[in-house]
């Protein structure tokens, strides 16, 4: 089976590179993936999958069901959107859309999703199982996963797999991670309201700029002194504005920021904890405040059993040296976490780095990928999907225990 998957992936490789380059040169921003979605739907239909378009706004779902299997799905999720960045790679298949670029590798993700569908569809009778491919829009604005979930794509899904490219791992290698892979990411908007006055007479005013600086300092100090250092919290105020003139005390300061955390318990207590610090500083100096705390996506927590399955499939496919077990999570965020609220799953990092030259990070205008990684991603996902169904069909009791566990939680 593995040999056949590898042979098929190698046969499809030139076509997959063509697909990836097409997607790369036609990037679309979050929520506007119309051409991408139509293109994806076309490829999926040509492989004989059942295709639904406009799922979760611009998302696409392709379903492949072969043989006798229980009424449930293994989902494979890839995202399709690009970023508002002007490409500077100089590649001959560079973005044709000024100011829009696939700088986060979602063109590769989409291609790997399509390649996996092509390979599994070409296995014929050898593959028994049901795979639902989710091509998700708007990951960069952390909205698309929620749109797709609201449209019911997680119904009857028993497990879900996904991937993200990673330039600091060389192409041909994948990174897996047990437990937390990415952070919960929340946003805050905070306005400090003081009272204006003459710059020379601070005692007659309430200086919103100075109080804002106290609030920021107190928050950073409180993180280091009152949060468990083994459960990290990062708070970044990314934008601040206030004041009118050098000799006028500002009556209002507005700031916006992002709050990252890994541990679900920490995440749960953050809004109240932050408000308490803001309130106590403002109260000390007679200011008022308005705080809008918005919960964003939770942390991606990889399921141990599925991660184990992925690890052993990837090691079979590529050898143990090509599979890195990642010791550290990232404080980046991923809306894949929203699918995980409905089924266990695992997301891996697909190495796309060139071994012999420096690699630019994700979201960089010169970000490039070593396209050999596409076959690595396709084989890893296709073989993991086969192993998943083989084990499930051979040991249906695994499924029962997972179902009973789900009903308990
Ligand atoms: Ni991304």
Short mmCIF file of C-alpha atoms and ligand atoms in Angstrom, two decimals:
data_model
loop_
_atom_site.label_atom_id
_atom_site.label_comp_id
_atom_site.label_asym_id
_atom_site.label_seq_id
_atom_site.Cartn_x
_atom_site.Cartn_y
_atom_site.Cartn_z
CA UNK A 1 0.00 0.00 0.00
CA UNK A 2 2.73 2.47 0.99
CA UNK A 3 4.73 1.66 -2.16
CA UNK A 4 1.68 2.28 -4.28
CA UNK A 5 0.93 5.58 -2.53
CA UNK A 6 4.52 6.70 -3.09
CA UNK A 7 4.43 5.67 -6.74
CA UNK A 8 1.16 7.52 -7.34
CA UNK A 9 2.42 10.64 -5.55
CA UNK A 10 5.60 10.60 -7.64
CA UNK A 11 3.53 10.24 -10.83
CA UNK A 12 1.32 13.15 -9.80
CA UNK A 13 4.26 15.33 -8.71
CA UNK A 14 4.61 17.36 -11.94
CA UNK A 15 0.86 18.01 -11.99
CA UNK A 16 0.92 18.99 -8.31
CA UNK A 17 3.71 21.47 -8.89
CA UNK A 18 1.68 22.92 -11.75
CA UNK A 19 -1.34 23.23 -9.42
CA UNK A 20 0.73 24.85 -6.70
CA UNK A 21 2.23 27.37 -9.09
CA UNK A 22 -1.19 28.21 -10.50
CA UNK A 23 -2.51 28.83 -6.98
CA UNK A 24 0.61 30.78 -6.07
CA UNK A 25 0.27 33.15 -8.99
CA UNK A 26 -3.47 33.65 -8.34
CA UNK A 27 -3.67 34.38 -4.61
CA UNK A 28 -6.89 35.63 -3.04
CA UNK A 29 -7.47 37.34 0.29
CA UNK A 30 -9.42 35.85 3.18
CA UNK A 31 -13.09 35.40 2.39
CA UNK A 32 -12.58 36.19 -1.30
CA UNK A 33 -11.28 32.78 -2.45
CA UNK A 34 -13.77 32.53 -5.34
CA UNK A 35 -11.38 31.51 -8.13
CA UNK A 36 -9.39 29.29 -5.82
CA UNK A 37 -12.55 27.53 -4.65
CA UNK A 38 -13.77 26.99 -8.21
CA UNK A 39 -10.37 25.62 -9.20
CA UNK A 40 -10.27 23.28 -6.20
CA UNK A 41 -13.81 22.07 -6.89
CA UNK A 42 -12.81 21.34 -10.50
CA UNK A 43 -9.83 19.21 -9.51
CA UNK A 44 -11.86 17.31 -6.88
CA UNK A 45 -14.70 16.60 -9.33
CA UNK A 46 -12.24 15.33 -11.90
CA UNK A 47 -11.05 12.78 -9.32
CA UNK A 48 -14.61 11.55 -8.84
CA UNK A 49 -15.25 13.07 -5.40
CA UNK A 50 -18.63 14.38 -4.29
CA UNK A 51 -18.11 18.13 -4.18
CA UNK A 52 -19.99 20.90 -2.41
CA UNK A 53 -19.07 24.52 -2.98
CA UNK A 54 -19.84 27.67 -0.98
CA UNK A 55 -19.62 25.78 2.30
CA UNK A 56 -18.58 28.25 4.99
CA UNK A 57 -18.87 31.10 2.45
CA UNK A 58 -16.02 30.34 0.02
CA UNK A 59 -15.05 26.91 1.34
CA UNK A 60 -15.17 23.63 -0.59
CA UNK A 61 -15.92 20.12 0.67
CA UNK A 62 -14.97 16.98 -1.24
CA UNK A 63 -16.03 13.54 -0.07
CA UNK A 64 -14.46 10.22 -0.99
CA UNK A 65 -16.05 7.02 0.25
CA UNK A 66 -14.82 3.56 -0.73
CA UNK A 67 -15.82 0.11 0.44
CA UNK A 68 -17.86 -0.89 3.45
CA UNK A 69 -17.24 1.41 6.36
CA UNK A 70 -19.14 2.77 9.34
CA UNK A 71 -21.07 6.02 8.88
CA UNK A 72 -18.33 8.41 9.91
CA UNK A 73 -15.61 10.45 8.30
CA UNK A 74 -11.96 11.18 8.65
CA UNK A 75 -11.60 14.86 7.77
CA UNK A 76 -8.52 16.41 6.16
CA UNK A 77 -8.44 20.18 6.41
CA UNK A 78 -6.33 22.54 4.32
CA UNK A 79 -6.65 26.32 4.05
CA UNK A 80 -6.71 28.39 0.85
CA UNK A 81 -6.31 32.11 1.58
CA UNK A 82 -3.38 34.48 0.96
CA UNK A 83 -2.07 37.60 2.69
CA UNK A 84 -2.04 41.34 1.91
CA UNK A 85 1.70 41.33 1.14
CA UNK A 86 3.47 42.39 -2.05
CA UNK A 87 5.54 39.48 -3.27
CA UNK A 88 9.27 40.05 -3.73
CA UNK A 89 10.53 36.56 -4.58
CA UNK A 90 11.18 37.25 -8.25
CA UNK A 91 9.86 33.77 -9.11
CA UNK A 92 8.44 33.41 -12.60
CA UNK A 93 5.17 32.18 -11.08
CA UNK A 94 4.99 35.13 -8.66
CA UNK A 95 1.66 36.60 -7.65
CA UNK A 96 -0.20 38.31 -10.48
CA UNK A 97 -2.30 40.13 -7.93
CA UNK A 98 -0.51 43.23 -6.70
CA UNK A 99 -0.42 43.40 -2.93
CA UNK A 100 -1.61 39.82 -2.41
CA UNK A 101 0.71 36.88 -1.82
CA UNK A 102 0.69 33.29 -0.67
CA UNK A 103 3.28 34.08 1.98
CA UNK A 104 1.99 31.54 4.49
CA UNK A 105 2.11 28.48 2.23
CA UNK A 106 -1.63 27.97 1.99
CA UNK A 107 -1.09 27.36 -1.74
CA UNK A 108 1.00 24.36 -0.69
CA UNK A 109 -1.63 23.23 1.83
CA UNK A 110 -4.36 23.35 -0.82
CA UNK A 111 -2.12 21.45 -3.25
CA UNK A 112 -1.33 18.79 -0.65
CA UNK A 113 -5.06 18.40 0.08
CA UNK A 114 -5.78 17.97 -3.63
CA UNK A 115 -2.84 15.59 -4.07
CA UNK A 116 -4.06 13.46 -1.17
CA UNK A 117 -7.51 13.27 -2.77
CA UNK A 118 -5.95 12.34 -6.13
CA UNK A 119 -3.85 9.56 -4.58
CA UNK A 120 -6.63 8.09 -2.41
CA UNK A 121 -9.07 8.21 -5.34
CA UNK A 122 -6.54 6.42 -7.54
CA UNK A 123 -5.99 3.58 -5.05
CA UNK A 124 -9.26 2.02 -6.18
CA UNK A 125 -10.35 -0.99 -4.17
CA UNK A 126 -7.21 -0.94 -2.10
CA UNK A 127 -8.56 1.92 -0.04
CA UNK A 128 -11.59 1.34 2.14
CA UNK A 129 -12.74 4.29 4.16
CA UNK A 130 -14.37 7.69 4.06
CA UNK A 131 -12.46 10.94 3.85
CA UNK A 132 -14.00 14.38 3.86
CA UNK A 133 -11.66 17.03 2.49
CA UNK A 134 -12.24 20.49 3.89
CA UNK A 135 -10.78 23.36 1.86
CA UNK A 136 -11.11 26.23 4.26
CA UNK A 137 -11.26 29.95 3.47
CA UNK A 138 -10.18 32.87 5.65
CA UNK A 139 -7.71 31.22 8.00
CA UNK A 140 -5.57 34.36 8.18
CA UNK A 141 -8.41 36.27 9.79
CA UNK A 142 -9.31 33.27 11.98
CA UNK A 143 -12.86 33.17 10.63
CA UNK A 144 -13.06 30.42 8.01
CA UNK A 145 -13.00 27.43 10.35
CA UNK A 146 -15.95 28.84 12.28
CA UNK A 147 -17.87 29.45 9.03
CA UNK A 148 -17.32 25.86 7.92
CA UNK A 149 -18.22 24.39 11.30
CA UNK A 150 -21.43 26.46 11.31
CA UNK A 151 -22.26 24.94 7.91
CA UNK A 152 -22.09 21.47 9.46
CA UNK A 153 -18.84 20.10 8.02
CA UNK A 154 -17.96 18.38 11.30
CA UNK A 155 -21.11 16.29 11.38
CA UNK A 156 -20.16 12.60 11.67
CA UNK A 157 -16.46 13.45 11.62
CA UNK A 158 -14.62 11.09 13.97
CA UNK A 159 -11.13 12.55 13.52
CA UNK A 160 -9.44 15.36 11.65
CA UNK A 161 -5.95 15.91 10.24
CA UNK A 162 -4.23 19.06 9.06
CA UNK A 163 -0.82 20.51 8.30
CA UNK A 164 1.08 23.77 8.11
CA UNK A 165 4.27 24.46 6.19
CA UNK A 166 7.33 25.31 8.26
CA UNK A 167 10.41 26.89 6.68
CA UNK A 168 12.81 26.07 9.49
CA UNK A 169 12.34 22.32 8.91
CA UNK A 170 13.93 21.07 5.66
CA UNK A 171 11.70 19.72 2.89
CA UNK A 172 11.38 15.95 3.19
CA UNK A 173 11.01 16.15 6.96
CA UNK A 174 7.89 16.64 9.02
CA UNK A 175 7.45 17.90 12.57
CA UNK A 176 4.87 16.39 14.86
CA UNK A 177 3.85 17.55 18.28
CA UNK A 178 2.03 15.92 21.16
CA UNK A 179 -0.26 18.25 23.09
CA UNK A 180 -0.36 22.00 22.47
CA UNK A 181 0.81 23.03 18.99
CA UNK A 182 -0.36 26.64 18.84
CA UNK A 183 -1.63 29.23 21.27
CA UNK A 184 -5.00 30.71 22.08
CA UNK A 185 -5.13 34.21 20.63
CA UNK A 186 -7.45 36.86 22.01
CA UNK A 187 -7.72 40.58 21.18
CA UNK A 188 -8.23 43.51 23.47
CA UNK A 189 -9.26 47.09 22.90
CA UNK A 190 -8.66 49.36 25.84
CA UNK A 191 -9.49 53.05 26.26
CA UNK A 192 -8.16 54.98 29.24
CA UNK A 193 -10.24 58.04 30.00
CA UNK A 194 -8.74 60.85 32.08
CA UNK A 195 -9.28 64.58 32.11
CA UNK A 196 -7.60 67.17 29.95
CA UNK A 197 -5.65 70.11 31.37
CA UNK A 198 -2.66 72.41 30.96
CA UNK A 199 0.62 70.58 30.48
CA UNK A 200 2.19 72.69 33.22
CA UNK A 201 -0.51 71.88 35.81
CA UNK A 202 -0.74 68.06 36.04
CA UNK A 203 -2.45 68.18 39.46
CA UNK A 204 -5.52 69.74 37.85
CA UNK A 205 -5.85 67.00 35.23
CA UNK A 206 -5.94 63.21 34.94
CA UNK A 207 -3.17 62.29 32.54
CA UNK A 208 -4.44 59.44 30.37
CA UNK A 209 -1.03 58.93 28.69
CA UNK A 210 0.81 58.46 31.96
CA UNK A 211 -1.94 56.17 33.32
CA UNK A 212 -1.88 54.15 30.09
CA UNK A 213 1.87 53.66 30.55
CA UNK A 214 1.23 52.47 34.12
CA UNK A 215 -1.43 50.05 32.88
CA UNK A 216 0.90 48.55 30.29
CA UNK A 217 3.77 48.26 32.76
CA UNK A 218 1.52 46.73 35.43
CA UNK A 219 0.18 44.15 32.99
CA UNK A 220 3.68 43.10 31.91
CA UNK A 221 4.88 42.92 35.52
CA UNK A 222 1.80 41.00 36.60
CA UNK A 223 2.43 38.43 33.88
CA UNK A 224 5.93 37.81 35.20
CA UNK A 225 4.93 37.80 38.90
CA UNK A 226 1.43 36.35 39.06
CA UNK A 227 1.12 33.97 36.11
CA UNK A 228 2.59 30.47 36.28
CA UNK A 229 5.77 30.76 34.16
CA UNK A 230 5.25 27.20 32.93
CA UNK A 231 1.96 28.31 31.40
CA UNK A 232 3.08 31.19 29.19
CA UNK A 233 1.13 34.35 28.54
CA UNK A 234 2.24 36.93 25.98
CA UNK A 235 0.51 40.28 25.92
CA UNK A 236 1.47 42.70 23.16
CA UNK A 237 0.00 46.16 22.81
CA UNK A 238 0.50 46.64 19.10
CA UNK A 239 -1.03 50.07 18.66
CA UNK A 240 -1.56 53.05 20.91
CA UNK A 241 -2.78 56.56 20.29
CA UNK A 242 -3.76 59.58 22.35
CA UNK A 243 -3.11 63.23 22.99
CA UNK A 244 -3.24 66.39 20.91
CA UNK A 245 -0.41 68.81 21.68
CA UNK A 246 2.86 69.05 23.65
CA UNK A 247 1.34 71.26 26.34
CA UNK A 248 -2.07 69.64 26.68
CA UNK A 249 -2.60 66.71 29.02
CA UNK A 250 -4.34 63.94 27.13
CA UNK A 251 -7.80 62.95 28.29
CA UNK A 252 -7.97 59.75 26.26
CA UNK A 253 -5.65 56.96 25.14
CA UNK A 254 -6.74 54.09 22.95
CA UNK A 255 -4.77 50.90 22.56
CA UNK A 256 -5.23 47.51 20.94
CA UNK A 257 -3.34 44.33 21.59
CA UNK A 258 -3.17 40.57 21.33
CA UNK A 259 -3.04 38.08 24.19
CA UNK A 260 -1.56 34.63 23.64
CA UNK A 261 -1.70 31.66 26.00
CA UNK A 262 -1.26 27.91 25.82
CA UNK A 263 -3.01 26.39 28.79
CA UNK A 264 -6.81 26.16 28.64
CA UNK A 265 -7.17 27.12 32.33
CA UNK A 266 -4.98 30.18 31.87
CA UNK A 267 -6.96 31.11 28.78
CA UNK A 268 -10.21 30.89 30.72
CA UNK A 269 -9.11 33.30 33.47
CA UNK A 270 -7.40 35.92 31.27
CA UNK A 271 -10.27 38.38 30.67
CA UNK A 272 -11.10 38.78 34.37
CA UNK A 273 -7.43 38.89 35.36
CA UNK A 274 -6.60 41.63 32.85
CA UNK A 275 -9.64 43.67 33.78
CA UNK A 276 -8.75 43.53 37.45
CA UNK A 277 -5.29 44.99 36.79
CA UNK A 278 -6.62 47.69 34.46
CA UNK A 279 -9.34 48.62 36.94
CA UNK A 280 -7.02 48.83 39.93
CA UNK A 281 -4.47 51.06 38.15
CA UNK A 282 -7.18 53.35 36.76
CA UNK A 283 -8.87 53.57 40.13
CA UNK A 284 -5.61 54.52 41.86
CA UNK A 285 -5.25 57.58 39.65
CA UNK A 286 -8.87 58.53 39.12
CA UNK A 287 -9.20 57.46 35.50
CA UNK A 288 -11.99 55.49 33.88
CA UNK A 289 -11.58 52.80 31.25
CA UNK A 290 -13.43 50.84 28.63
CA UNK A 291 -12.17 47.35 27.97
CA UNK A 292 -13.39 45.12 25.16
CA UNK A 293 -11.86 41.68 25.40
CA UNK A 294 -12.59 39.39 22.49
CA UNK A 295 -11.90 35.72 22.71
CA UNK A 296 -10.24 34.51 19.54
CA UNK A 297 -9.34 30.97 18.62
CA UNK A 298 -8.38 28.52 21.35
CA UNK A 299 -5.12 26.62 21.44
CA UNK A 300 -4.61 23.69 19.02
CA UNK A 301 -4.29 20.62 21.24
CA UNK A 302 -3.16 17.57 19.29
CA UNK A 303 -4.83 14.28 20.22
CA UNK A 304 -2.29 11.71 21.51
CA UNK A 305 -3.72 8.68 19.67
CA UNK A 306 -3.96 10.42 16.31
CA UNK A 307 -0.54 11.99 16.72
CA UNK A 308 0.85 8.53 17.43
CA UNK A 309 -0.86 7.20 14.31
CA UNK A 310 0.58 10.05 12.24
CA UNK A 311 4.03 9.55 13.73
CA UNK A 312 4.15 5.85 12.96
CA UNK A 313 2.74 6.34 9.44
CA UNK A 314 5.29 9.09 8.72
CA UNK A 315 8.14 7.01 10.11
CA UNK A 316 7.09 4.06 7.94
CA UNK A 317 6.98 6.36 4.94
CA UNK A 318 10.17 8.38 5.44
CA UNK A 319 12.24 6.72 8.15
CA UNK A 320 12.65 7.94 11.73
CA UNK A 321 15.20 10.64 10.86
CA UNK A 322 12.68 12.51 8.73
CA UNK A 323 10.16 12.81 11.55
CA UNK A 324 10.96 15.35 14.25
CA UNK A 325 9.01 15.31 17.47
CA UNK A 326 8.71 19.02 18.26
CA UNK A 327 9.53 19.85 21.85
CA UNK A 328 8.04 23.32 21.83
CA UNK A 329 4.69 24.70 20.74
CA UNK A 330 4.31 28.00 18.92
CA UNK A 331 2.56 31.07 20.30
CA UNK A 332 1.10 31.67 16.86
CA UNK A 333 -2.58 30.89 16.44
CA UNK A 334 -4.54 28.60 14.12
CA UNK A 335 -8.28 28.43 13.69
CA UNK A 336 -7.90 24.66 13.14
CA UNK A 337 -8.56 24.70 16.91
CA UNK A 338 -12.24 25.34 16.16
CA UNK A 339 -12.57 22.02 14.31
CA UNK A 340 -10.97 20.31 17.30
CA UNK A 341 -13.89 21.41 19.45
CA UNK A 342 -15.93 18.84 17.49
CA UNK A 343 -13.54 15.93 16.98
CA UNK A 344 -10.05 14.90 18.07
CA UNK A 345 -7.34 15.66 15.56
CA UNK A 346 -3.72 16.43 14.92
CA UNK A 347 -1.87 19.03 12.89
CA UNK A 348 1.70 18.55 11.74
CA UNK A 349 4.38 20.84 10.41
CA UNK A 350 5.47 20.16 6.87
CA UNK A 351 9.11 21.09 6.36
CA UNK A 352 9.50 23.30 3.27
CA UNK A 353 12.97 24.72 3.95
CA UNK A 354 15.78 24.58 1.40
CA UNK A 355 18.67 22.68 2.92
CA UNK A 356 21.37 24.79 1.25
CA UNK A 357 20.29 28.40 1.66
CA UNK A 358 18.69 30.71 4.21
CA UNK A 359 14.91 30.46 4.41
CA UNK A 360 12.68 33.45 4.95
CA UNK A 361 10.01 33.13 7.62
CA UNK A 362 6.26 32.80 7.03
CA UNK A 363 4.53 36.08 6.10
CA UNK A 364 7.76 37.45 4.57
CA UNK A 365 7.56 38.98 1.05
CA UNK A 366 10.41 36.69 -0.04
CA UNK A 367 9.01 33.53 1.55
CA UNK A 368 9.60 30.53 -0.71
CA UNK A 369 9.09 26.81 -0.38
CA UNK A 370 11.08 23.83 -1.57
CA UNK A 371 8.36 22.17 -3.65
CA UNK A 372 9.70 18.69 -2.97
CA UNK A 373 7.74 19.00 0.27
CA UNK A 374 4.46 18.60 -1.62
CA UNK A 375 5.00 14.88 -2.21
CA UNK A 376 6.09 14.47 1.42
CA UNK A 377 2.83 16.04 2.56
CA UNK A 378 0.67 14.03 0.17
CA UNK A 379 2.21 10.66 1.03
CA UNK A 380 2.11 11.41 4.77
CA UNK A 381 -1.57 12.35 4.72
CA UNK A 382 -2.67 9.63 2.30
CA UNK A 383 -0.84 6.90 4.18
CA UNK A 384 -2.06 8.16 7.57
CA UNK A 385 -5.64 8.14 6.22
CA UNK A 386 -5.18 4.55 5.00
CA UNK A 387 -3.73 3.48 8.33
CA UNK A 388 -6.55 5.19 10.19
CA UNK A 389 -9.21 3.29 8.29
CA UNK A 390 -7.30 0.02 8.30
CA UNK A 391 -7.01 0.12 12.09
CA UNK A 392 -10.58 1.25 12.54
CA UNK A 393 -11.99 -1.49 10.32
CA UNK A 394 -9.73 -4.12 11.88
CA UNK A 395 -10.49 -3.03 15.45
CA UNK A 396 -13.94 -1.47 15.59
CA UNK A 397 -13.69 -1.45 19.40
CA UNK A 398 -11.26 1.51 19.08
CA UNK A 399 -14.09 3.42 17.58
CA UNK A 400 -16.47 2.43 20.35
CA UNK A 401 -14.07 3.55 23.05
CA UNK A 402 -13.58 6.88 21.29
CA UNK A 403 -17.34 7.33 20.95
CA UNK A 404 -17.93 6.55 24.61
CA UNK A 405 -15.13 8.93 25.57
CA UNK A 406 -16.75 11.65 23.48
CA UNK A 407 -20.11 11.16 25.13
CA UNK A 408 -18.52 11.55 28.53
CA UNK A 409 -16.97 14.92 27.82
NI1 LIG B 1 -0.86 29.94 7.70
#
